[in-house]
XYZ file of N, CA, C and O in Angstrom:
740
model
N 0.502 -0.932 0.067
C 0.019 -0.321 0.038
C 0.660 1.001 -0.205
O 1.672 1.249 0.691
N 0.346 2.443 -0.930
C 1.468 3.652 -1.102
C 0.459 4.876 -0.381
O -0.986 4.249 -0.364
N 1.090 5.571 0.326
C 0.098 6.771 0.686
C -0.432 7.399 -0.090
O -1.617 7.889 0.111
N -0.370 7.272 -1.914
C -1.176 7.995 -2.549
C -2.043 7.017 -2.799
O -3.192 7.698 -3.207
N -2.344 5.579 -2.535
C -3.438 4.959 -2.566
C -4.612 5.355 -1.382
O -5.471 5.449 -1.578
N -4.170 6.040 -0.634
C -4.876 6.440 0.834
C -5.726 7.549 0.530
O -6.775 8.213 1.084
N -4.782 8.505 -0.144
C -5.385 9.908 0.146
C -6.462 10.287 -0.440
O -7.096 10.978 -0.289
N -6.696 9.306 -1.681
C -8.301 9.546 -2.406
C -8.224 10.785 -3.432
O -9.068 11.882 -3.792
N -7.167 11.551 -3.169
C -6.676 12.273 -4.549
C -5.333 12.560 -4.967
O -4.615 12.034 -4.177
N -5.114 13.534 -6.122
C -3.756 13.564 -6.593
C -3.048 14.054 -5.705
O -3.830 15.130 -4.694
N -1.692 13.367 -5.108
C -0.811 14.070 -3.985
C -0.620 15.344 -4.603
O -0.547 15.507 -5.945
N -0.157 16.330 -3.789
C 0.358 17.960 -4.060
C 1.707 18.090 -4.182
O 2.789 17.491 -3.590
N 2.477 18.041 -5.356
C 3.570 18.107 -5.687
C 4.320 19.563 -5.542
O 3.730 20.705 -5.773
N 5.202 20.029 -4.158
C 5.635 20.942 -3.690
C 6.631 21.502 -4.948
O 7.861 20.841 -5.370
N 7.019 22.765 -5.382
C 7.743 22.830 -6.394
C 8.746 24.028 -5.970
O 9.031 24.932 -5.411
N 9.979 22.866 -5.423
C 10.964 23.294 -4.957
C 11.788 25.079 -5.511
O 11.943 25.778 -4.620
N 11.740 25.197 -6.566
C 12.598 25.949 -7.124
C 11.733 27.366 -6.964
O 12.088 28.269 -6.804
N 10.501 27.207 -7.407
C 9.637 28.099 -6.804
C 9.910 28.316 -5.163
O 10.126 29.796 -4.935
N 9.637 27.630 -4.234
C 10.052 28.354 -2.569
C 11.214 28.613 -2.672
O 11.425 29.941 -1.975
N 12.325 28.374 -3.585
C 13.944 28.598 -3.355
C 13.774 29.953 -3.868
O 14.244 30.895 -3.272
N 13.229 30.442 -4.882
C 12.885 31.736 -5.605
C 12.313 32.730 -4.677
O 12.720 33.960 -4.659
N 11.730 32.510 -4.099
C 10.772 33.128 -3.176
C 12.067 34.092 -1.858
O 12.282 34.803 -1.458
N 12.739 32.663 -1.380
C 13.523 33.053 -0.366
C 15.019 33.444 -0.817
O 15.821 34.660 -0.130
N 15.549 33.153 -2.156
C 16.975 33.426 -1.943
C 16.876 34.758 -2.341
O 16.141 35.715 -2.647
N 18.197 35.107 -1.462
C 18.736 36.804 -1.613
C 17.600 37.778 -0.489
O 18.116 38.695 -0.704
N 16.850 36.983 0.530
C 15.724 37.746 1.317
C 16.493 37.659 2.470
O 16.980 36.550 2.972
N 16.080 38.190 3.347
C 16.264 38.175 4.876
C 15.338 37.733 5.754
O 13.915 38.851 5.618
N 15.562 36.571 6.178
C 14.180 35.778 6.973
C 15.008 35.548 8.874
O 15.575 35.856 8.798
N 13.469 35.572 9.093
C 13.260 35.525 10.614
C 12.478 34.157 10.735
O 11.085 34.497 10.236
N 13.017 33.475 11.872
C 12.253 32.499 12.226
C 12.165 32.176 13.565
O 13.219 32.242 14.000
N 10.840 32.345 14.068
C 10.878 31.767 15.807
C 10.793 30.214 16.001
O 10.190 30.018 15.034
N 10.596 30.160 16.782
C 11.102 29.091 17.149
C 11.860 27.976 16.698
O 11.530 27.218 16.113
N 12.918 28.192 16.162
C 14.207 28.143 15.309
C 14.612 27.167 15.852
O 15.544 26.426 14.920
N 14.612 26.925 16.893
C 15.098 25.468 17.451
C 14.603 24.117 17.497
O 14.589 23.220 17.847
N 12.789 24.333 17.017
C 11.767 23.526 17.304
C 12.154 22.414 16.412
O 12.952 22.976 15.078
N 11.339 21.150 16.189
C 11.130 20.116 15.255
C 10.661 21.438 14.166
O 11.606 21.065 12.640
N 9.772 21.859 13.565
C 9.375 22.526 12.518
C 10.348 24.251 12.367
O 11.040 24.037 11.105
N 10.561 24.720 13.331
C 11.191 25.711 13.093
C 12.593 25.710 12.679
O 13.369 26.183 11.796
N 13.298 24.618 13.371
C 14.915 24.234 13.088
C 14.863 23.840 11.290
O 15.285 24.054 10.839
N 13.863 22.583 10.646
C 13.782 22.921 9.564
C 13.446 23.703 8.651
O 14.175 23.773 7.514
N 12.960 24.674 8.511
C 12.488 25.943 8.434
C 14.054 26.301 7.602
O 14.344 27.253 7.207
N 14.653 26.806 8.918
C 16.083 27.277 9.049
C 17.039 26.911 7.930
O 17.054 27.287 7.550
N 16.372 25.295 8.384
C 17.581 24.460 6.974
C 17.413 24.601 5.829
O 18.322 25.031 5.186
N 16.060 25.333 5.395
C 15.583 25.083 4.098
C 15.631 26.281 3.709
O 16.198 26.492 3.058
N 15.774 27.318 4.634
C 15.687 28.643 4.145
C 17.052 29.278 3.969
O 17.827 29.664 3.183
N 18.400 28.029 4.896
C 19.555 28.686 4.285
C 19.799 27.696 3.386
O 20.476 28.431 2.141
N 19.528 26.761 3.021
C 19.707 25.998 1.561
C 19.113 26.591 0.501
O 19.853 26.616 -0.852
N 18.270 27.596 0.884
C 17.671 28.614 -0.548
C 18.430 28.950 -0.882
O 18.092 30.255 -1.766
N 19.311 29.936 -0.132
C 20.045 31.159 -0.357
C 19.652 32.401 0.291
O 19.632 33.624 -0.186
N 18.861 32.563 1.518
C 18.411 33.479 2.094
C 20.099 34.481 2.283
O 20.707 33.740 2.396
N 19.386 35.221 2.800
C 20.766 36.340 2.247
C 20.829 36.379 4.152
O 22.439 36.847 4.200
N 20.442 36.260 5.081
C 20.528 36.620 6.215
C 19.140 35.510 6.645
O 18.249 35.528 6.742
N 19.858 35.085 8.075
C 18.601 34.497 8.957
C 19.072 34.951 10.396
O 19.972 35.585 11.159
N 17.300 35.389 10.929
C 17.461 35.641 12.377
C 16.571 34.847 12.996
O 15.751 34.409 12.658
N 17.367 34.078 14.150
C 16.215 33.077 14.535
C 15.793 33.355 16.266
O 17.094 33.666 16.600
N 14.901 32.951 16.449
C 14.306 33.506 17.467
C 13.922 31.919 18.155
O 13.009 31.191 17.797
N 14.152 32.183 19.650
C 13.983 30.633 20.339
C 14.181 31.104 21.647
O 15.297 31.923 22.371
N 13.067 30.523 22.687
C 13.099 30.912 24.037
C 13.845 29.439 24.717
O 14.113 30.131 25.832
N 14.536 28.568 24.029
C 15.336 27.447 24.786
C 16.415 27.701 24.812
O 16.872 27.382 23.424
N 17.273 27.500 25.256
C 18.600 27.817 25.084
C 19.044 26.699 24.716
O 19.980 27.139 23.333
N 18.928 25.225 25.057
C 19.586 24.664 24.049
C 19.465 24.134 22.590
O 20.187 23.718 21.813
N 18.170 24.108 22.693
C 17.470 24.332 20.821
C 18.671 25.608 20.015
O 18.498 24.809 19.371
N 18.486 26.460 20.911
C 18.949 27.549 20.003
C 20.786 27.305 19.881
O 20.860 27.735 18.789
N 20.864 27.062 20.741
C 22.844 26.439 20.693
C 22.642 25.384 19.418
O 23.488 25.805 18.758
N 21.893 24.937 19.247
C 21.892 23.208 18.495
C 21.883 23.514 17.088
O 22.385 23.164 16.342
N 21.122 24.422 16.826
C 20.521 24.876 15.530
C 21.771 25.942 15.031
O 21.640 26.060 13.649
N 22.192 26.972 16.088
C 23.107 27.635 15.448
C 24.509 27.086 15.306
O 25.123 27.137 14.148
N 24.830 25.887 16.033
C 25.788 25.398 15.896
C 25.411 24.718 14.358
O 26.656 24.506 13.658
N 24.919 24.325 14.497
C 24.344 23.029 12.884
C 24.875 24.065 11.628
O 25.160 23.855 10.478
N 24.293 25.348 11.447
C 24.336 26.224 10.716
C 25.721 26.844 10.434
O 25.981 26.601 9.185
N 26.652 26.790 11.672
C 27.871 27.768 11.866
C 28.196 26.254 10.975
O 29.112 26.745 10.531
N 27.997 25.350 11.080
C 29.115 24.023 10.564
C 28.108 23.363 9.047
O 29.226 23.739 8.086
N 27.160 23.774 8.693
C 26.555 23.272 7.439
C 26.421 24.145 6.725
O 26.105 24.407 5.586
N 26.262 25.390 6.934
C 25.978 27.385 6.324
C 26.410 28.293 6.654
O 25.896 29.340 7.086
N 28.026 28.080 6.458
C 28.975 29.448 7.261
C 28.704 30.335 6.329
O 29.336 31.622 6.998
N 28.603 30.343 5.325
C 28.121 31.796 4.389
C 26.646 32.010 4.597
O 26.798 33.632 4.215
N 25.632 31.874 5.532
C 24.603 32.512 5.332
C 24.639 33.399 6.817
O 25.046 32.817 8.030
N 24.872 34.407 6.627
C 24.666 35.984 7.887
C 23.681 34.972 8.873
O 22.035 35.172 8.300
N 23.900 34.416 10.230
C 22.729 34.291 11.334
C 23.227 34.992 12.619
O 24.165 35.484 12.488
N 21.854 35.138 12.987
C 21.600 35.945 14.248
C 20.519 35.567 14.750
O 19.762 35.230 14.455
N 21.321 35.175 16.072
C 20.805 34.155 17.243
C 20.064 34.892 18.481
O 20.731 35.779 18.412
N 18.957 35.187 18.785
C 18.336 35.852 19.628
C 17.475 34.729 20.274
O 16.712 33.791 20.217
N 17.884 35.020 22.019
C 17.548 34.051 22.721
C 16.119 35.287 23.248
O 16.306 36.244 24.091
N 14.983 35.012 23.109
C 13.589 35.347 22.883
C 12.180 35.086 23.148
O 12.239 34.012 22.727
N 11.599 35.960 23.843
C 9.949 35.046 23.557
C 8.959 35.812 22.329
O 9.668 37.353 22.795
N 8.730 35.423 21.975
C 7.892 36.142 20.850
C 6.731 37.559 21.632
O 6.270 38.131 20.870
N 6.301 37.128 22.585
C 5.623 38.060 23.577
C 5.771 39.665 23.814
O 5.533 39.695 24.547
N 7.530 38.928 23.691
C 7.869 40.525 24.304
C 8.026 41.754 23.246
O 8.426 41.180 22.137
N 7.509 42.318 23.211
C 7.606 43.270 22.373
C 8.754 43.985 21.711
O 8.549 44.066 20.539
N 9.722 44.428 22.512
C 10.826 44.682 22.554
C 11.920 43.742 21.840
O 12.146 44.307 20.618
N 11.436 42.805 22.166
C 12.610 41.162 21.463
C 12.283 41.322 20.112
O 12.839 41.164 19.173
N 10.748 41.322 19.971
C 10.148 41.229 17.825
C 10.470 42.696 17.652
O 11.516 42.662 16.377
N 10.830 43.954 17.908
C 11.215 44.689 17.405
C 12.496 44.923 17.152
O 12.966 45.144 16.207
N 13.145 44.380 18.279
C 15.018 44.260 17.967
C 15.336 42.619 16.673
O 16.020 43.457 15.835
N 14.371 42.129 17.076
C 14.711 40.727 15.876
C 14.454 41.483 14.262
O 15.099 40.554 13.308
N 13.397 42.098 14.658
C 12.912 42.895 13.430
C 14.029 43.828 12.184
O 14.082 44.240 11.570
N 15.133 44.636 13.628
C 15.675 45.633 12.969
C 16.599 44.978 11.981
O 17.073 43.788 11.850
N 16.649 46.095 11.010
C 17.394 45.471 9.902
C 16.819 45.844 8.520
O 17.295 45.500 7.617
N 15.648 45.075 8.582
C 14.643 45.040 7.344
C 14.583 43.318 7.570
O 15.616 42.534 7.812
N 13.777 42.611 7.709
C 13.208 41.261 7.521
C 12.029 41.450 6.230
O 11.076 41.931 6.491
N 12.301 40.436 5.156
C 11.326 40.392 3.833
C 10.540 39.290 4.365
O 9.384 39.154 4.142
N 11.031 38.287 5.294
C 10.134 37.117 5.403
C 9.972 36.585 7.138
O 11.157 36.614 6.953
N 9.217 36.627 7.643
C 8.608 36.219 8.807
C 8.095 34.819 8.782
O 7.048 34.563 8.397
N 8.579 33.575 9.377
C 8.248 32.286 9.338
C 8.240 31.922 10.483
O 8.769 32.065 11.724
N 6.592 32.241 11.230
C 6.299 32.525 12.779
C 5.723 30.679 13.372
O 4.535 29.984 13.166
N 6.709 30.084 13.784
C 6.725 28.302 13.831
C 6.738 28.447 15.710
O 6.489 27.283 15.927
N 7.140 29.533 16.571
C 6.904 29.255 17.712
C 5.573 29.247 17.766
O 4.499 30.016 17.813
N 5.382 28.468 18.912
C 4.074 27.912 19.346
C 4.483 26.422 20.182
O 4.957 25.680 20.269
N 3.129 26.421 21.386
C 3.377 25.296 22.116
C 2.165 24.538 21.406
O 1.042 24.974 20.364
N 2.289 22.976 21.127
C 1.887 22.050 20.183
C 1.628 20.994 20.687
O 0.410 20.143 19.652
N 1.980 20.890 21.725
C 1.532 18.977 22.306
C -0.306 19.210 22.910
O -0.273 19.254 23.862
N -1.058 18.343 22.191
C -2.111 18.404 22.722
C -2.141 17.602 23.959
O -3.071 18.686 24.286
N -2.433 17.172 24.190
C -2.192 16.071 25.333
C -1.909 16.872 26.514
O -2.700 17.850 27.423
N -0.569 18.089 26.966
C -0.142 18.487 27.275
C -0.895 20.193 27.441
O -1.124 20.543 29.051
N -1.323 20.429 26.689
C -2.194 21.777 26.544
C -3.408 21.934 27.299
O -3.620 22.798 27.682
N -4.003 20.329 27.221
C -5.558 20.321 28.172
C -5.303 21.320 29.146
O -6.526 21.284 29.711
N -4.198 20.532 30.128
C -4.112 21.089 31.079
C -3.395 22.065 31.115
O -3.565 23.101 32.609
N -3.040 22.991 30.220
C -2.383 24.596 30.203
C -2.290 25.333 29.410
O -2.228 26.079 28.450
N -3.798 25.656 29.805
C -4.961 26.572 29.017
C -4.349 27.874 28.960
O -4.324 28.618 27.721
N -4.424 28.298 29.982
C -3.318 30.013 29.705
C -1.830 30.163 29.322
O -1.899 30.860 28.394
N -1.173 29.107 29.377
C 0.178 29.332 28.276
C -0.361 29.127 27.102
O 0.036 29.834 25.975
N -1.243 27.837 26.700
C -1.278 27.795 25.082
C -2.109 29.485 24.863
O -1.670 29.838 23.741
N -3.025 29.778 25.477
C -3.230 31.162 25.268
C -2.222 32.493 24.963
O -2.254 33.285 23.831
N -1.288 31.917 25.929
C -0.590 33.156 26.072
C 0.798 33.244 25.093
O 0.578 34.017 24.442
N 1.266 32.016 24.856
C 2.237 31.843 24.350
C 1.830 31.745 22.307
O 1.826 31.862 21.570
N 0.839 31.204 22.206
C -0.186 30.643 20.649
C -0.982 31.756 19.893
O -0.967 32.322 19.091
N -1.698 32.588 21.097
C -2.287 33.428 20.234
C -1.864 34.934 20.961
O -1.503 35.661 20.147
N -1.791 35.389 22.188
C -1.109 36.439 22.665
C 0.140 37.355 22.072
O 0.965 37.979 21.646
N 0.898 35.913 22.087
C 2.701 36.403 21.628
C 2.798 36.240 19.778
O 3.312 37.328 19.259
N 1.539 35.755 19.672
C 1.881 35.510 17.927
C 0.650 37.178 17.275
O 1.362 37.858 16.304
N -0.090 37.653 18.625
C -0.459 39.176 18.142
C 0.771 39.907 18.006
O 0.592 40.666 17.577
N 1.373 39.631 19.487
C 2.399 40.872 19.587
C 3.468 40.200 18.114
O 3.999 41.805 17.843
N 3.645 39.639 18.238
C 4.843 39.614 16.273
C 4.211 39.942 15.476
O 4.990 40.674 14.738
N 2.683 39.920 15.509
C 1.945 40.008 13.665
C 1.939 41.777 13.772
O 2.452 42.326 12.995
N 2.137 42.930 15.460
C 1.758 43.668 14.928
C 3.484 44.345 15.397
O 3.525 45.647 14.464
N 4.279 43.729 15.716
C 5.562 44.090 15.361
C 6.008 44.244 14.102
O 6.801 45.002 13.180
N 5.672 43.468 13.754
C 6.048 43.199 11.937
C 5.205 43.919 10.706
O 5.854 44.620 9.823
N 3.771 44.503 11.130
C 3.009 45.257 10.568
C 4.061 46.849 10.877
O 3.953 47.295 10.062
N 4.655 46.624 12.141
C 5.077 48.236 12.386
C 6.714 48.230 11.339
O 6.689 49.239 11.632
N 6.686 47.079 11.518
C 8.355 46.982 10.949
C 8.305 47.065 9.373
O 9.097 47.323 8.608
N 7.237 46.669 8.421
C 7.026 46.994 7.478
C 7.672 45.453 6.598
O 7.967 45.432 5.467
N 8.010 44.505 6.981
C 7.743 42.880 6.827
C 7.073 42.928 5.297
O 5.865 43.303 5.903
N 7.355 42.126 4.614
C 6.657 41.819 3.566
C 5.896 40.729 3.711
O 4.551 41.175 3.178
N 6.446 39.409 4.427
C 5.609 38.075 4.415
C 5.467 38.018 5.713
O 6.731 37.525 6.221
N 4.433 37.440 5.931
C 4.181 37.014 7.205
C 3.668 35.296 6.986
O 2.684 35.477 6.633
N 4.236 34.188 7.668
C 3.888 33.382 7.589
C 3.717 32.485 8.344
O 4.574 32.179 9.772
N 2.246 32.030 8.768
C 1.840 31.608 10.278
C 1.830 29.950 10.233
O 1.302 29.871 9.247
N 2.721 29.309 10.819
C 2.440 27.881 10.754
C 1.588 27.127 11.656
O 1.767 27.473 12.826
N 0.481 27.265 11.174
C -0.734 26.581 12.143
C -0.882 25.446 11.877
O 0.146 24.871 12.034
N -1.995 24.875 12.339
C -2.780 23.093 12.022
C -3.694 23.200 11.674
O -4.605 23.628 11.523
N -3.856 22.024 10.957
C -4.650 21.567 10.360
C -6.267 21.162 11.784
O -7.152 21.350 11.487
N -5.656 21.553 13.040
C -6.427 21.370 14.140
C -7.668 22.941 14.643
O -7.997 22.592 15.160
N -6.707 23.519 13.659
C -7.547 25.225 13.630
C -8.785 24.944 12.875
O -9.463 25.981 13.322
N -9.258 24.424 12.073
C -9.889 24.527 11.219
C -11.013 23.839 11.865
O -12.311 24.768 11.602
N -11.399 23.267 12.574
C -12.297 22.515 12.975
C -12.149 22.396 14.730
O -11.907 20.888 14.882
N -11.750 23.074 15.541
C -11.065 23.006 16.635
C -12.033 22.361 18.129
O -13.267 22.677 18.129
N -11.145 21.234 18.736
C -11.767 20.242 19.476
C -11.328 20.352 20.463
O -11.197 19.528 21.264
N -10.241 21.110 20.902
C -8.532 20.501 21.801
C -8.495 22.201 22.238
O -8.391 22.850 20.913
N -7.904 22.329 23.198
C -7.148 23.561 22.895
C -5.953 23.973 22.419
O -6.043 25.112 21.704
N -5.143 23.185 21.713
C -4.354 23.555 20.612
C -4.950 23.508 19.362
O -4.885 25.163 19.075
N -5.879 23.384 19.393
C -6.507 23.433 17.862
C -7.290 25.060 18.001
O -7.279 26.070 16.898
N -7.979 25.111 19.565
C -8.598 26.729 19.614
C -7.852 28.061 19.491
O -7.746 29.082 18.821
N -6.457 27.793 20.200
C -5.817 28.547 20.632
C -4.670 28.748 19.190
O -4.477 29.856 18.380
N -4.825 27.802 18.115
C -4.295 28.253 16.884
C -5.015 28.599 15.808
O -4.923 29.741 15.068
N -6.610 28.479 15.958
C -7.455 29.551 15.121
C -7.466 30.822 16.075
O -7.964 31.248 14.926
N -7.592 31.087 17.395
C -7.587 32.573 17.620
C -5.886 33.286 17.099
O -5.920 34.061 16.362
N -4.968 32.747 16.873
C -3.921 32.816 16.693
C -3.970 33.319 15.158
O -3.303 34.782 14.635
N -4.837 32.735 14.152
C -5.033 32.605 13.176
C -5.797 34.038 12.518
O -5.601 34.787 11.827
N -6.869 33.733 13.847
C -7.692 35.256 14.032
C -7.290 37.085 14.071
O -7.212 38.079 13.411
N -6.109 36.662 15.022
C -5.040 37.539 15.600
C -4.331 38.268 14.285
O -4.017 39.448 14.295
N -3.861 37.335 13.507
C -2.704 37.848 12.532
C -4.172 38.679 11.278
O -3.478 39.621 10.937
N -4.974 37.845 10.922
C -5.795 38.376 10.112
C -6.455 39.943 10.596
O -6.139 40.929 9.836
N -6.941 40.077 11.969
C -7.103 41.215 12.657
C -5.913 42.463 12.320
O -6.033 43.306 11.894
N -4.319 42.310 12.739
C -3.327 42.715 12.611
C -3.373 42.909 11.294
O -2.384 44.176 11.189
N -3.262 41.909 10.572
C -2.322 42.416 8.979
C -2.981 42.395 7.557
O -2.929 42.277 6.582
N -4.604 42.209 7.874
C -4.866 42.087 7.080
C -5.523 43.538 6.451
O -4.639 44.665 7.044
N -6.462 43.590 5.307
C -6.477 45.135 5.197
C -5.403 45.569 4.413
O -4.868 45.264 3.968
N -4.947 47.248 4.977
C -4.203 47.688 4.365
C -2.501 47.883 5.390
O -1.996 49.114 5.055
N -2.797 46.774 5.668
C -1.244 46.569 6.319
C -0.067 46.840 5.781
O 0.999 46.883 5.760
N -0.382 46.586 4.403
C 1.040 46.384 3.439
C 1.750 44.838 3.877
O 2.917 44.004 2.846
N 1.387 43.945 4.537
C 2.209 42.831 5.119
C 1.147 41.712 4.753
O -0.056 41.683 4.391
N 2.090 40.746 3.282
C 1.847 39.618 2.681
C 1.664 38.336 3.757
O 2.309 37.980 4.430
N -0.211 37.843 4.276
C -0.103 37.222 5.067
C -0.492 35.806 4.754
O -1.389 35.778 4.129
N 0.535 34.461 4.866
C -0.199 33.422 4.843
C -0.151 32.509 5.969
O 0.406 32.812 7.318
N -1.083 31.564 6.316
C -1.585 30.664 7.481
C -1.661 29.031 6.511
O -2.156 29.301 5.513
C-alpha cells in the first residue's frame, strides 16, 4: 500500500524551485527556530540562499543546537540568534531591526495532551505572543508573514486547535486590510 492510494486525491507536488526563488537573497526571521518545525525552516531557508537569517528561540539548548548546525553546514549565511520570547514586544522589534522580508512564525505550544491542562500558557504563547509578533511585523513593514498553524484549527475540538484558530484570527486582524504585509496561514 502506498500513501498515494490512501489520499483519495492526486498528491500535491511542491515546486522547490519556486520556494527557493521566494527566499533566495531575502532576509528571513524564523521564530521557534530550535524546534522541530522551526529548525527545518531554518535549514531550508539557508539551503535556498537566504541573504540572512534571524533565529528566535526561547529554549537555550535548542537555540545553541541550530546555531552550531548552521555555522557548520551553512557558514556563508549570515545568522543572528536571539534568545527571546515572541510575546515580548521589545524583543520582536529588535529581531526585526535592519529589515526582514519573510517571517516564518513557528514558535508555539503544540503538544495536544499537555495543552489540555495548560490553557493559560496555550493562549499566552499561541495567541497573545502571535498577536505581538504580527503587530511588530506590521510596524516594521515586513513583506511576508507566514503563520505555521495546524489542521486542528479548522474545526477546533481541543485547546491546541482553538488557540491556533485564535492565532489565525489575531494575524488576520493585525495584518489584514491595508497593512502592507502579505499573510499566509
